[in-house]
Short mmCIF file of N, CA and C and ligand atoms in Angstrom, two decimals:
data_model
loop_
_atom_site.label_atom_id
_atom_site.label_comp_id
_atom_site.label_asym_id
_atom_site.label_seq_id
_atom_site.Cartn_x
_atom_site.Cartn_y
_atom_site.Cartn_z
N MET A 16 -17.99 14.80 -2.21
CA MET A 16 -16.94 14.04 -1.51
C MET A 16 -16.08 15.17 -0.87
N GLU A 17 -15.95 14.98 0.38
CA GLU A 17 -14.94 15.88 1.27
C GLU A 17 -13.91 16.25 0.51
N ASN A 18 -12.72 16.85 1.13
CA ASN A 18 -11.78 17.18 0.67
C ASN A 18 -10.85 16.46 1.08
N ILE A 19 -10.09 15.59 -0.04
CA ILE A 19 -9.10 14.69 0.02
C ILE A 19 -7.74 15.08 -0.14
N LEU A 20 -6.91 15.09 0.44
CA LEU A 20 -5.41 15.81 -0.17
C LEU A 20 -4.54 14.43 0.14
N ILE A 21 -3.63 14.41 -1.34
CA ILE A 21 -3.03 13.28 -1.23
C ILE A 21 -1.46 14.00 -1.50
N ARG A 22 -0.65 13.39 -0.79
CA ARG A 22 0.65 14.00 -0.51
C ARG A 22 1.81 13.03 -0.29
N GLU A 23 3.09 13.31 -0.22
CA GLU A 23 4.19 12.26 0.17
C GLU A 23 4.14 12.57 1.72
N ALA A 24 4.38 11.32 2.40
CA ALA A 24 4.42 11.28 3.68
C ALA A 24 5.59 12.05 4.41
N GLN A 25 5.71 12.83 5.35
CA GLN A 25 6.87 13.30 5.71
C GLN A 25 7.11 13.01 6.96
N ILE A 26 8.16 13.09 7.79
CA ILE A 26 8.58 12.52 8.87
C ILE A 26 7.90 13.01 10.28
N GLU A 27 7.16 14.34 9.91
CA GLU A 27 6.39 14.97 11.18
C GLU A 27 5.09 13.93 11.09
N ASP A 28 4.83 13.24 9.92
CA ASP A 28 3.81 12.17 10.05
C ASP A 28 3.53 10.97 10.40
N ALA A 29 4.63 10.96 11.21
CA ALA A 29 5.14 9.63 12.17
C ALA A 29 3.97 9.11 12.85
N GLU A 30 3.69 10.17 13.95
CA GLU A 30 2.96 9.67 14.99
C GLU A 30 1.52 9.27 14.59
N GLU A 31 1.00 10.47 13.81
CA GLU A 31 -0.53 10.09 12.90
C GLU A 31 -0.42 8.51 12.25
N MET A 32 0.66 8.59 11.48
CA MET A 32 0.67 7.18 10.48
C MET A 32 0.65 5.90 11.77
N ILE A 33 1.45 5.71 12.72
CA ILE A 33 1.08 4.73 13.78
C ILE A 33 -0.37 4.84 14.08
N SER A 34 -1.00 5.91 14.50
CA SER A 34 -2.32 5.77 14.81
C SER A 34 -3.42 5.16 13.90
N TYR A 35 -2.91 5.76 12.44
CA TYR A 35 -3.45 5.19 11.60
C TYR A 35 -3.17 3.82 10.89
N LEU A 36 -2.23 3.06 11.01
CA LEU A 36 -1.92 1.83 10.95
C LEU A 36 -2.39 0.93 12.25
N ASN A 37 -2.92 1.43 13.33
CA ASN A 37 -3.37 0.67 14.44
C ASN A 37 -5.03 0.62 14.07
N ILE A 38 -5.24 1.66 13.59
CA ILE A 38 -6.87 1.34 13.28
C ILE A 38 -7.18 0.59 12.15
N VAL A 39 -6.60 1.01 10.82
CA VAL A 39 -6.91 0.52 9.66
C VAL A 39 -7.03 -0.96 9.72
N GLY A 40 -5.58 -1.61 10.72
CA GLY A 40 -5.60 -2.65 10.58
C GLY A 40 -6.74 -3.47 11.49
N GLY A 41 -7.52 -3.20 12.27
CA GLY A 41 -8.53 -3.62 12.76
C GLY A 41 -9.81 -3.44 12.02
N GLU A 42 -9.66 -3.20 10.97
CA GLU A 42 -10.95 -2.96 10.03
C GLU A 42 -11.21 -3.49 8.72
N SER A 43 -10.00 -4.46 8.79
CA SER A 43 -10.31 -5.74 7.54
C SER A 43 -9.30 -6.89 7.82
N ASP A 44 -9.32 -7.91 7.54
CA ASP A 44 -8.77 -9.05 7.75
C ASP A 44 -7.36 -9.13 6.58
N ASN A 45 -7.55 -8.38 5.58
CA ASN A 45 -6.64 -8.17 4.29
C ASN A 45 -5.29 -7.48 4.58
N LEU A 46 -4.98 -7.50 5.42
CA LEU A 46 -3.76 -6.64 6.06
C LEU A 46 -2.93 -7.15 7.04
N MET A 47 -1.71 -7.29 6.55
CA MET A 47 -0.59 -7.84 7.69
C MET A 47 -0.51 -7.48 8.93
N ILE A 48 -1.12 -6.42 9.38
CA ILE A 48 -1.41 -6.39 11.10
C ILE A 48 -2.51 -6.20 11.39
N GLY A 49 -3.37 -6.67 12.46
CA GLY A 49 -4.65 -6.62 12.91
C GLY A 49 -4.99 -5.28 13.91
N PRO A 50 -5.80 -5.44 14.48
CA PRO A 50 -6.30 -4.33 15.26
C PRO A 50 -4.98 -4.04 16.36
N ASN A 51 -4.66 -2.84 16.31
CA ASN A 51 -3.66 -2.32 17.44
C ASN A 51 -2.13 -3.28 17.22
N GLY A 52 -2.04 -3.59 16.30
CA GLY A 52 -0.50 -4.70 16.24
C GLY A 52 0.41 -3.93 15.63
N PHE A 53 0.59 -2.63 15.17
CA PHE A 53 1.41 -1.96 14.47
C PHE A 53 2.52 -1.42 15.98
N ASN A 54 3.17 -2.15 16.40
CA ASN A 54 3.95 -1.58 17.64
C ASN A 54 5.07 -1.07 17.70
N VAL A 55 5.44 -0.41 16.32
CA VAL A 55 6.75 0.12 16.10
C VAL A 55 7.10 1.58 16.52
N PRO A 56 8.19 1.75 17.52
CA PRO A 56 8.50 2.93 17.88
C PRO A 56 8.17 4.00 16.84
N VAL A 57 7.85 5.33 17.17
CA VAL A 57 7.66 6.41 16.48
C VAL A 57 9.32 6.95 16.07
N GLU A 58 10.46 6.72 16.39
CA GLU A 58 11.49 7.06 15.75
C GLU A 58 12.04 6.08 14.50
N ALA A 59 11.25 4.72 14.88
CA ALA A 59 11.72 3.79 13.79
C ALA A 59 11.08 4.29 12.42
N VAL A 60 9.49 4.66 12.79
CA VAL A 60 8.84 5.18 11.75
C VAL A 60 9.28 6.36 11.11
N LYS A 61 9.66 7.16 11.59
CA LYS A 61 10.57 8.60 11.36
C LYS A 61 11.76 8.08 9.86
N ARG A 62 12.37 7.07 10.56
CA ARG A 62 13.67 6.50 9.91
C ARG A 62 13.02 5.89 8.36
N ARG A 63 12.00 5.30 8.74
CA ARG A 63 11.52 4.56 7.31
C ARG A 63 11.24 5.70 6.52
N ILE A 64 10.14 6.57 7.01
CA ILE A 64 9.74 7.80 6.10
C ILE A 64 11.08 8.38 5.33
N GLN A 65 11.89 8.75 6.12
CA GLN A 65 12.90 9.33 5.62
C GLN A 65 13.84 8.22 4.57
N ALA A 66 14.12 6.98 5.07
CA ALA A 66 14.59 6.26 4.15
C ALA A 66 14.07 6.19 2.73
N SER A 67 12.70 5.97 2.72
CA SER A 67 11.75 6.36 1.59
C SER A 67 12.28 7.45 0.60
N HIS A 68 12.35 8.37 1.43
CA HIS A 68 12.54 10.08 0.72
C HIS A 68 14.15 10.06 0.10
N ASP A 69 14.74 9.12 0.72
CA ASP A 69 16.08 9.38 0.04
C ASP A 69 16.66 8.49 -1.05
N SER A 70 15.93 7.10 -0.71
CA SER A 70 15.73 6.26 -1.96
C SER A 70 15.06 6.78 -3.19
N ASP A 71 16.06 6.15 -4.10
CA ASP A 71 15.21 6.57 -5.43
C ASP A 71 14.32 5.31 -6.10
N ASN A 72 13.96 4.46 -5.23
CA ASN A 72 13.35 3.57 -5.94
C ASN A 72 12.05 3.26 -4.90
N SER A 73 11.47 4.22 -4.07
CA SER A 73 10.52 4.24 -3.19
C SER A 73 9.82 5.19 -3.04
N ILE A 74 8.72 5.09 -2.32
CA ILE A 74 7.90 6.33 -2.24
C ILE A 74 6.58 6.28 -1.10
N ILE A 75 5.98 7.00 -0.16
CA ILE A 75 5.19 6.75 0.47
C ILE A 75 4.26 7.76 0.63
N LEU A 76 3.06 7.56 0.11
CA LEU A 76 1.93 8.63 -0.13
C LEU A 76 1.13 8.60 1.04
N ILE A 77 0.43 9.37 1.61
CA ILE A 77 -1.05 9.49 2.24
C ILE A 77 -2.42 10.45 1.98
N ALA A 78 -3.40 9.85 2.29
CA ALA A 78 -4.46 10.65 2.04
C ALA A 78 -4.95 11.15 3.37
N LEU A 79 -5.31 12.72 3.25
CA LEU A 79 -5.90 13.22 4.50
C LEU A 79 -7.23 13.66 4.56
N SER A 80 -7.75 13.78 5.31
CA SER A 80 -9.15 14.50 5.15
C SER A 80 -8.81 15.11 6.52
N GLU A 81 -8.85 16.63 6.87
CA GLU A 81 -9.13 17.17 7.68
C GLU A 81 -7.90 17.10 8.93
N ASP A 82 -6.90 16.85 8.07
CA ASP A 82 -5.41 16.42 8.91
C ASP A 82 -5.25 15.20 9.82
N LYS A 83 -6.41 14.52 9.62
CA LYS A 83 -6.35 12.79 9.61
C LYS A 83 -5.85 11.88 8.45
N ILE A 84 -4.96 11.10 8.40
CA ILE A 84 -4.46 10.27 7.47
C ILE A 84 -5.77 8.99 7.60
N ILE A 85 -6.68 8.80 5.98
CA ILE A 85 -7.26 8.06 6.05
C ILE A 85 -6.93 7.09 5.12
N ALA A 86 -5.84 7.32 4.40
CA ALA A 86 -5.50 6.29 3.04
C ALA A 86 -3.86 6.14 3.14
N ARG A 87 -3.38 4.75 2.92
CA ARG A 87 -1.82 5.06 2.81
C ARG A 87 -1.33 4.28 1.58
N ALA A 88 -0.44 4.42 1.10
CA ALA A 88 0.17 3.62 0.11
C ALA A 88 1.70 3.84 -0.05
N GLU A 89 2.11 2.43 -0.55
CA GLU A 89 3.65 2.39 -0.51
C GLU A 89 4.36 2.00 -1.50
N LEU A 90 5.32 2.01 -2.11
CA LEU A 90 6.23 1.48 -3.01
C LEU A 90 7.62 1.20 -2.16
N ALA A 91 7.53 0.04 -1.99
CA ALA A 91 9.00 -0.25 -1.36
C ALA A 91 9.93 -0.66 -2.11
N GLY A 92 10.88 -0.28 -2.75
CA GLY A 92 11.96 -0.36 -3.62
C GLY A 92 12.83 -1.60 -2.94
N TYR A 93 13.23 -2.45 -3.84
CA TYR A 93 13.91 -3.50 -3.46
C TYR A 93 15.33 -3.23 -3.52
N GLN A 94 16.15 -3.34 -2.55
CA GLN A 94 17.34 -2.98 -2.12
C GLN A 94 18.43 -4.31 -3.18
N GLY A 95 19.52 -4.12 -3.20
CA GLY A 95 20.65 -4.70 -4.22
C GLY A 95 20.31 -4.41 -5.50
N GLY A 96 21.58 -4.01 -5.99
CA GLY A 96 21.91 -3.66 -7.42
C GLY A 96 21.01 -4.42 -8.48
N ARG A 97 21.09 -5.53 -8.12
CA ARG A 97 20.57 -6.30 -9.70
C ARG A 97 18.86 -6.39 -9.42
N LEU A 98 18.21 -5.94 -8.25
CA LEU A 98 16.90 -5.76 -7.99
C LEU A 98 16.32 -4.49 -7.93
N HIS A 99 17.19 -3.33 -7.88
CA HIS A 99 16.94 -2.34 -7.75
C HIS A 99 15.63 -1.56 -8.63
N HIS A 100 15.41 -2.40 -9.71
CA HIS A 100 14.39 -1.60 -10.47
C HIS A 100 13.03 -2.17 -10.33
N ASN A 101 12.66 -3.04 -9.08
CA ASN A 101 11.95 -3.73 -8.88
C ASN A 101 11.46 -2.83 -7.48
N ALA A 102 9.95 -2.98 -7.41
CA ALA A 102 9.34 -2.59 -6.06
C ALA A 102 8.03 -3.19 -5.68
N LYS A 103 7.65 -3.20 -4.37
CA LYS A 103 6.53 -3.84 -3.92
C LYS A 103 5.52 -2.54 -3.62
N PHE A 104 4.55 -2.88 -3.69
CA PHE A 104 3.29 -2.03 -3.30
C PHE A 104 2.66 -2.31 -2.32
N SER A 105 2.01 -1.66 -1.39
CA SER A 105 0.93 -2.07 -0.24
C SER A 105 -0.02 -0.80 -0.63
N ILE A 106 -1.32 -1.04 -0.09
CA ILE A 106 -2.16 0.12 -0.21
C ILE A 106 -3.25 -0.35 1.17
N SER A 107 -3.83 0.89 1.91
CA SER A 107 -4.98 0.62 2.83
C SER A 107 -5.49 1.90 2.86
N VAL A 108 -7.02 1.89 3.23
CA VAL A 108 -7.92 2.92 2.97
C VAL A 108 -8.87 2.83 4.21
N ARG A 109 -8.98 3.70 4.84
CA ARG A 109 -10.19 3.64 6.08
C ARG A 109 -11.19 3.29 5.56
N LYS A 110 -12.07 2.27 6.68
CA LYS A 110 -13.20 1.48 5.94
C LYS A 110 -14.32 2.44 5.34
N ASP A 111 -14.51 3.70 6.38
CA ASP A 111 -15.49 4.62 5.94
C ASP A 111 -15.51 5.29 4.46
N TYR A 112 -14.29 5.09 3.88
CA TYR A 112 -13.71 5.72 2.57
C TYR A 112 -13.38 4.97 1.54
N TRP A 113 -14.04 3.66 1.93
CA TRP A 113 -13.97 2.64 0.57
C TRP A 113 -14.61 3.14 -0.70
N ASN A 114 -14.42 2.58 -1.50
CA ASN A 114 -14.92 2.84 -2.77
C ASN A 114 -15.24 4.42 -2.99
N MET A 115 -14.59 5.14 -2.67
CA MET A 115 -14.91 6.43 -3.13
C MET A 115 -13.39 6.89 -4.41
N LYS A 116 -13.00 6.03 -4.89
CA LYS A 116 -11.73 6.23 -5.57
C LYS A 116 -10.69 6.63 -4.97
N ILE A 117 -10.27 6.29 -3.76
CA ILE A 117 -9.16 6.87 -3.29
C ILE A 117 -8.18 6.13 -3.20
N GLY A 118 -8.29 4.50 -3.43
CA GLY A 118 -7.36 3.78 -3.60
C GLY A 118 -6.76 3.55 -5.24
N THR A 119 -7.91 4.20 -5.93
CA THR A 119 -7.47 4.27 -7.73
C THR A 119 -6.99 5.65 -8.05
N ARG A 120 -6.90 6.91 -6.90
CA ARG A 120 -6.17 8.25 -7.08
C ARG A 120 -4.61 7.94 -6.58
N LEU A 121 -4.17 6.85 -5.45
CA LEU A 121 -3.73 6.83 -4.92
C LEU A 121 -2.75 5.95 -5.63
N MET A 122 -3.07 4.68 -6.18
CA MET A 122 -2.25 3.65 -7.16
C MET A 122 -2.06 4.48 -8.56
N THR A 123 -2.77 5.68 -8.96
CA THR A 123 -2.40 6.27 -10.40
C THR A 123 -1.34 7.21 -9.94
N GLU A 124 -1.35 7.65 -8.67
CA GLU A 124 -0.17 8.52 -8.31
C GLU A 124 1.24 8.03 -8.50
N ILE A 125 1.20 6.51 -7.65
CA ILE A 125 2.39 5.43 -7.53
C ILE A 125 2.84 5.42 -8.96
N ILE A 126 1.83 4.69 -9.81
CA ILE A 126 2.69 4.36 -10.94
C ILE A 126 3.16 5.25 -11.71
N GLU A 127 2.49 6.56 -11.56
CA GLU A 127 3.50 7.99 -12.15
C GLU A 127 4.87 8.06 -11.23
N SER A 128 4.83 7.93 -10.15
CA SER A 128 6.11 7.98 -9.60
C SER A 128 7.20 6.70 -10.07
N ALA A 129 6.64 5.67 -10.14
CA ALA A 129 7.63 4.59 -10.59
C ALA A 129 8.03 4.76 -11.90
N LYS A 130 7.20 5.48 -12.58
CA LYS A 130 7.62 5.54 -14.19
C LYS A 130 8.57 6.81 -14.14
N GLN A 131 8.70 7.74 -13.16
CA GLN A 131 9.52 8.45 -13.01
C GLN A 131 10.74 8.18 -12.39
N MET A 132 10.84 7.33 -11.81
CA MET A 132 11.91 6.66 -11.06
C MET A 132 12.44 5.48 -11.94
N ASN A 133 11.89 5.14 -12.98
CA ASN A 133 12.56 4.38 -14.32
C ASN A 133 12.37 2.75 -13.79
N LEU A 134 11.62 2.46 -12.81
CA LEU A 134 11.16 1.31 -12.07
C LEU A 134 10.80 0.68 -13.34
N HIS A 135 11.18 -0.92 -13.82
CA HIS A 135 10.47 -1.74 -14.52
C HIS A 135 9.37 -2.62 -14.22
N ASN A 136 8.87 -2.99 -12.82
CA ASN A 136 8.50 -3.80 -12.31
C ASN A 136 7.94 -3.40 -10.78
N ILE A 137 6.17 -3.45 -10.60
CA ILE A 137 5.76 -3.43 -9.04
C ILE A 137 5.18 -4.42 -8.90
N ASP A 138 5.25 -5.20 -8.00
CA ASP A 138 4.68 -6.50 -7.60
C ASP A 138 3.82 -6.48 -6.15
N LEU A 139 2.95 -7.18 -6.08
CA LEU A 139 2.51 -6.93 -4.70
C LEU A 139 1.54 -8.48 -4.55
N GLU A 140 1.35 -9.07 -3.20
CA GLU A 140 0.50 -10.26 -3.20
C GLU A 140 -0.84 -9.62 -2.55
N VAL A 141 -2.09 -10.82 -2.96
CA VAL A 141 -3.16 -9.71 -2.38
C VAL A 141 -3.77 -11.47 -1.80
N VAL A 142 -4.63 -11.32 -0.82
CA VAL A 142 -5.74 -12.58 -0.32
C VAL A 142 -6.29 -13.04 -1.52
N ALA A 143 -6.27 -14.00 -1.75
CA ALA A 143 -7.26 -14.49 -2.81
C ALA A 143 -8.61 -14.40 -2.81
N ASP A 144 -9.23 -13.81 -1.75
CA ASP A 144 -10.57 -13.88 -2.09
C ASP A 144 -11.01 -12.01 -1.49
N ASN A 145 -9.82 -11.31 -1.76
CA ASN A 145 -10.01 -10.00 -1.50
C ASN A 145 -10.64 -9.26 -2.75
N LYS A 146 -11.69 -8.85 -2.91
CA LYS A 146 -12.40 -9.04 -4.46
C LYS A 146 -11.90 -7.59 -4.19
N ALA A 147 -12.44 -6.68 -3.85
CA ALA A 147 -11.92 -5.38 -4.01
C ALA A 147 -11.06 -4.92 -4.36
N ALA A 148 -9.81 -5.50 -3.29
CA ALA A 148 -8.32 -4.93 -3.88
C ALA A 148 -8.04 -5.79 -5.28
N ILE A 149 -8.85 -6.76 -5.65
CA ILE A 149 -8.00 -7.60 -7.09
C ILE A 149 -8.54 -6.69 -8.09
N ALA A 150 -9.86 -6.26 -7.65
CA ALA A 150 -10.57 -5.42 -8.74
C ALA A 150 -9.66 -4.04 -9.12
N LEU A 151 -9.35 -3.62 -8.02
CA LEU A 151 -8.45 -2.07 -8.42
C LEU A 151 -7.51 -2.51 -8.94
N TYR A 152 -6.48 -3.71 -8.52
CA TYR A 152 -5.25 -3.71 -9.09
C TYR A 152 -5.48 -4.44 -10.54
N HIS A 153 -6.50 -5.22 -11.10
CA HIS A 153 -6.31 -5.61 -12.30
C HIS A 153 -6.75 -4.46 -13.34
N LYS A 154 -8.00 -3.40 -12.73
CA LYS A 154 -7.90 -2.35 -13.18
C LYS A 154 -6.85 -1.56 -13.88
N MET A 155 -5.81 -1.27 -12.62
CA MET A 155 -4.62 -0.24 -12.66
C MET A 155 -3.71 -1.13 -13.46
N GLY A 156 -4.16 -2.30 -14.07
CA GLY A 156 -2.85 -2.91 -14.99
C GLY A 156 -2.13 -4.35 -14.58
N PHE A 157 -2.49 -4.46 -13.55
CA PHE A 157 -1.82 -5.59 -12.46
C PHE A 157 -2.04 -6.94 -13.30
N SER A 158 -1.08 -7.91 -13.30
CA SER A 158 -1.64 -9.32 -14.23
C SER A 158 -1.11 -10.20 -12.69
N ASP A 159 -2.09 -11.39 -12.85
CA ASP A 159 -1.71 -12.49 -12.02
C ASP A 159 -0.54 -13.18 -12.44
N ILE A 160 0.22 -13.59 -11.49
CA ILE A 160 1.19 -14.36 -12.13
C ILE A 160 1.61 -15.37 -11.42
N GLY A 161 1.40 -15.94 -10.10
CA GLY A 161 1.09 -17.01 -9.57
C GLY A 161 0.27 -16.99 -8.21
N VAL A 162 0.58 -18.10 -7.63
CA VAL A 162 -0.11 -18.32 -6.08
C VAL A 162 0.55 -18.97 -4.97
N TYR A 163 0.72 -18.28 -4.12
CA TYR A 163 1.29 -18.73 -3.15
C TYR A 163 0.44 -19.56 -2.09
N LYS A 164 0.38 -20.71 -1.77
CA LYS A 164 -0.42 -21.38 -1.03
C LYS A 164 -0.42 -21.15 0.20
N ASN A 165 -1.36 -21.15 0.91
CA ASN A 165 -1.88 -20.72 2.49
C ASN A 165 -0.86 -19.89 2.90
N TYR A 166 -0.88 -18.91 2.28
CA TYR A 166 0.24 -17.82 2.72
C TYR A 166 -0.25 -16.97 3.85
N TRP A 167 -1.59 -16.72 3.58
CA TRP A 167 -2.01 -15.78 4.65
C TRP A 167 -2.70 -16.58 6.17
N PHE A 168 -2.59 -16.30 7.05
CA PHE A 168 -3.40 -16.74 8.29
C PHE A 168 -4.06 -15.76 9.07
N ALA A 169 -5.18 -15.70 9.11
CA ALA A 169 -6.23 -14.46 9.88
C ALA A 169 -7.37 -15.54 10.19
N ASN A 170 -7.95 -15.09 11.49
CA ASN A 170 -9.14 -15.76 12.13
C ASN A 170 -8.94 -17.39 11.83
N ASN A 171 -7.97 -17.72 12.28
CA ASN A 171 -7.44 -19.23 12.51
C ASN A 171 -7.94 -20.06 11.09
N VAL A 172 -7.77 -19.33 9.69
CA VAL A 172 -8.10 -19.38 8.63
C VAL A 172 -6.66 -19.55 7.78
N TYR A 173 -6.38 -20.35 7.26
CA TYR A 173 -5.28 -20.09 5.80
C TYR A 173 -6.19 -19.87 4.67
N LYS A 174 -5.29 -18.64 4.15
CA LYS A 174 -5.83 -18.33 2.84
C LYS A 174 -4.53 -18.49 1.70
N ASP A 175 -4.87 -18.92 0.46
CA ASP A 175 -4.04 -18.40 -0.35
C ASP A 175 -3.98 -16.76 -0.79
N ALA A 176 -2.80 -16.59 -1.48
CA ALA A 176 -2.35 -15.02 -1.87
C ALA A 176 -2.13 -15.31 -3.21
N ILE A 177 -2.68 -14.14 -4.12
CA ILE A 177 -2.39 -14.05 -5.69
C ILE A 177 -1.16 -12.94 -5.62
N LEU A 178 -0.37 -13.60 -6.24
CA LEU A 178 1.19 -12.78 -6.52
C LEU A 178 0.72 -11.90 -8.21
N MET A 179 1.11 -10.92 -7.74
CA MET A 179 0.78 -9.70 -9.19
C MET A 179 1.65 -9.07 -9.54
N GLN A 180 1.61 -8.56 -10.84
CA GLN A 180 3.13 -7.96 -11.47
C GLN A 180 2.36 -6.81 -12.57
N LYS A 181 2.96 -5.42 -12.29
CA LYS A 181 2.76 -4.61 -13.35
C LYS A 181 4.21 -4.42 -14.30
N CYS A 182 4.16 -4.79 -15.47
CA CYS A 182 5.53 -4.28 -15.98
C CYS A 182 5.63 -2.95 -16.63
N LEU A 183 6.47 -2.02 -16.39
CA LEU A 183 6.22 -0.49 -16.82
C LEU A 183 6.87 -0.91 -18.01
N GLN A 184 8.01 -1.08 -18.00
CA GLN A 184 8.84 -1.31 -19.52
C GLN A 184 8.67 -2.20 -20.47
N GLU A 185 8.07 -2.72 -21.25
CA GLU A 185 8.16 -3.94 -21.91
C GLU A 185 9.08 -4.00 -22.78
C1 COA B 202 -8.57 -2.68 -1.16
C2 COA B 202 -8.85 -1.18 -1.20
C3 COA B 202 -7.26 -0.59 -0.48
C4 COA B 202 -9.66 -0.19 -1.89
O1 COA B 202 -9.61 0.88 -2.01
P1 COA B 202 -10.95 1.94 -2.62
O2 COA B 202 -10.53 3.11 -1.96
O3 COA B 202 -11.97 1.21 -1.80
O4 COA B 202 -10.83 1.82 -3.74
P2 COA B 202 -11.62 2.42 -5.20
O5 COA B 202 -12.88 2.84 -4.55
O6 COA B 202 -10.48 2.96 -5.83
O7 COA B 202 -11.79 1.12 -6.19
C5 COA B 202 -12.30 -0.06 -5.58
C6 COA B 202 -12.86 -1.17 -6.78
O8 COA B 202 -13.00 -2.36 -6.35
C7 COA B 202 -14.50 -2.57 -6.82
N1 COA B 202 -15.00 -3.42 -5.89
C8 COA B 202 -15.65 -3.13 -4.65
N2 COA B 202 -15.85 -4.07 -3.94
C9 COA B 202 -16.21 -5.33 -4.72
C10 COA B 202 -16.40 -6.74 -4.89
N3 COA B 202 -16.63 -7.20 -3.60
N4 COA B 202 -16.48 -6.93 -5.98
C11 COA B 202 -15.95 -6.76 -6.60
N5 COA B 202 -15.43 -5.62 -6.99
C12 COA B 202 -15.34 -4.92 -5.93
C13 COA B 202 -15.15 -1.26 -6.87
O9 COA B 202 -16.05 -1.24 -8.02
C14 COA B 202 -13.90 -0.43 -7.63
O10 COA B 202 -14.03 -0.66 -8.63
P3 COA B 202 -14.26 0.26 -10.14
O11 COA B 202 -13.62 1.70 -9.66
O12 COA B 202 -13.71 -0.11 -11.37
O13 COA B 202 -15.71 1.07 -9.80
C15 COA B 202 -9.62 -1.03 0.35
O14 COA B 202 -11.12 -1.46 0.39
C16 COA B 202 -8.74 -1.44 1.61
O15 COA B 202 -8.03 -0.80 2.38
N6 COA B 202 -9.21 -2.65 2.01
C17 COA B 202 -9.10 -3.04 3.41
C18 COA B 202 -7.02 -3.33 3.27
C19 COA B 202 -6.87 -4.26 1.87
O16 COA B 202 -7.38 -5.18 1.41
N7 COA B 202 -5.60 -3.70 1.56
C20 COA B 202 -5.11 -4.41 0.18
C21 COA B 202 -4.10 -5.28 0.83
S1 COA B 202 -3.62 -6.34 -0.84
#
């Protein structure tokens, strides 16, 4: 496999991240944003990346091939003192790179970072028929904890989402 670099996103990555999100959104029905649906100004994306850097319960990782972002994973820490030990996980990989263990690598690094940040729980939602993502999350130790009925709406179809959690400190 070609050389894939994984590192924390920097504010200089903001424009490339916007391009990435607009492309990857068109490659799957399982992301919140569809094709060219990420209409966030570059300055706002820079602020988001900076806020993640400044936070002690969040991290954004990107995977790059020849300076192009080909995958992204985010742990977004909850705000508010009583929820501070929880974070929400999200991930996407460019279609040409699916099933090459890039998701596994990103999740492994994110979980390690979460432990270093002393987080207790990571949660996520996944569309109930997203078999690849569900396989990945179960492999990484996430458990199903509930179902959101008709949570997802894409291509004129409502779908349930499974809520998952990984406890880091039993
Ligand atoms: C889900 C996603 C992040 C996985 O990334 P990836 O780099 O392909 O993941 P990996 O290669 O590390 O692992 C994928 C796993 O799913 C398994 N898998 C793939 N297709 C599958 C299917 N149809 N049924 C069951 N398992 C499947 C693979 O065998 C692999 O498991 P293994 O490591 O035990 O062999 C990627 O497919 C993606 O970005 N999809 C579109 C966006 C998305 O769905 N994001 C998640 C939203 S919750």
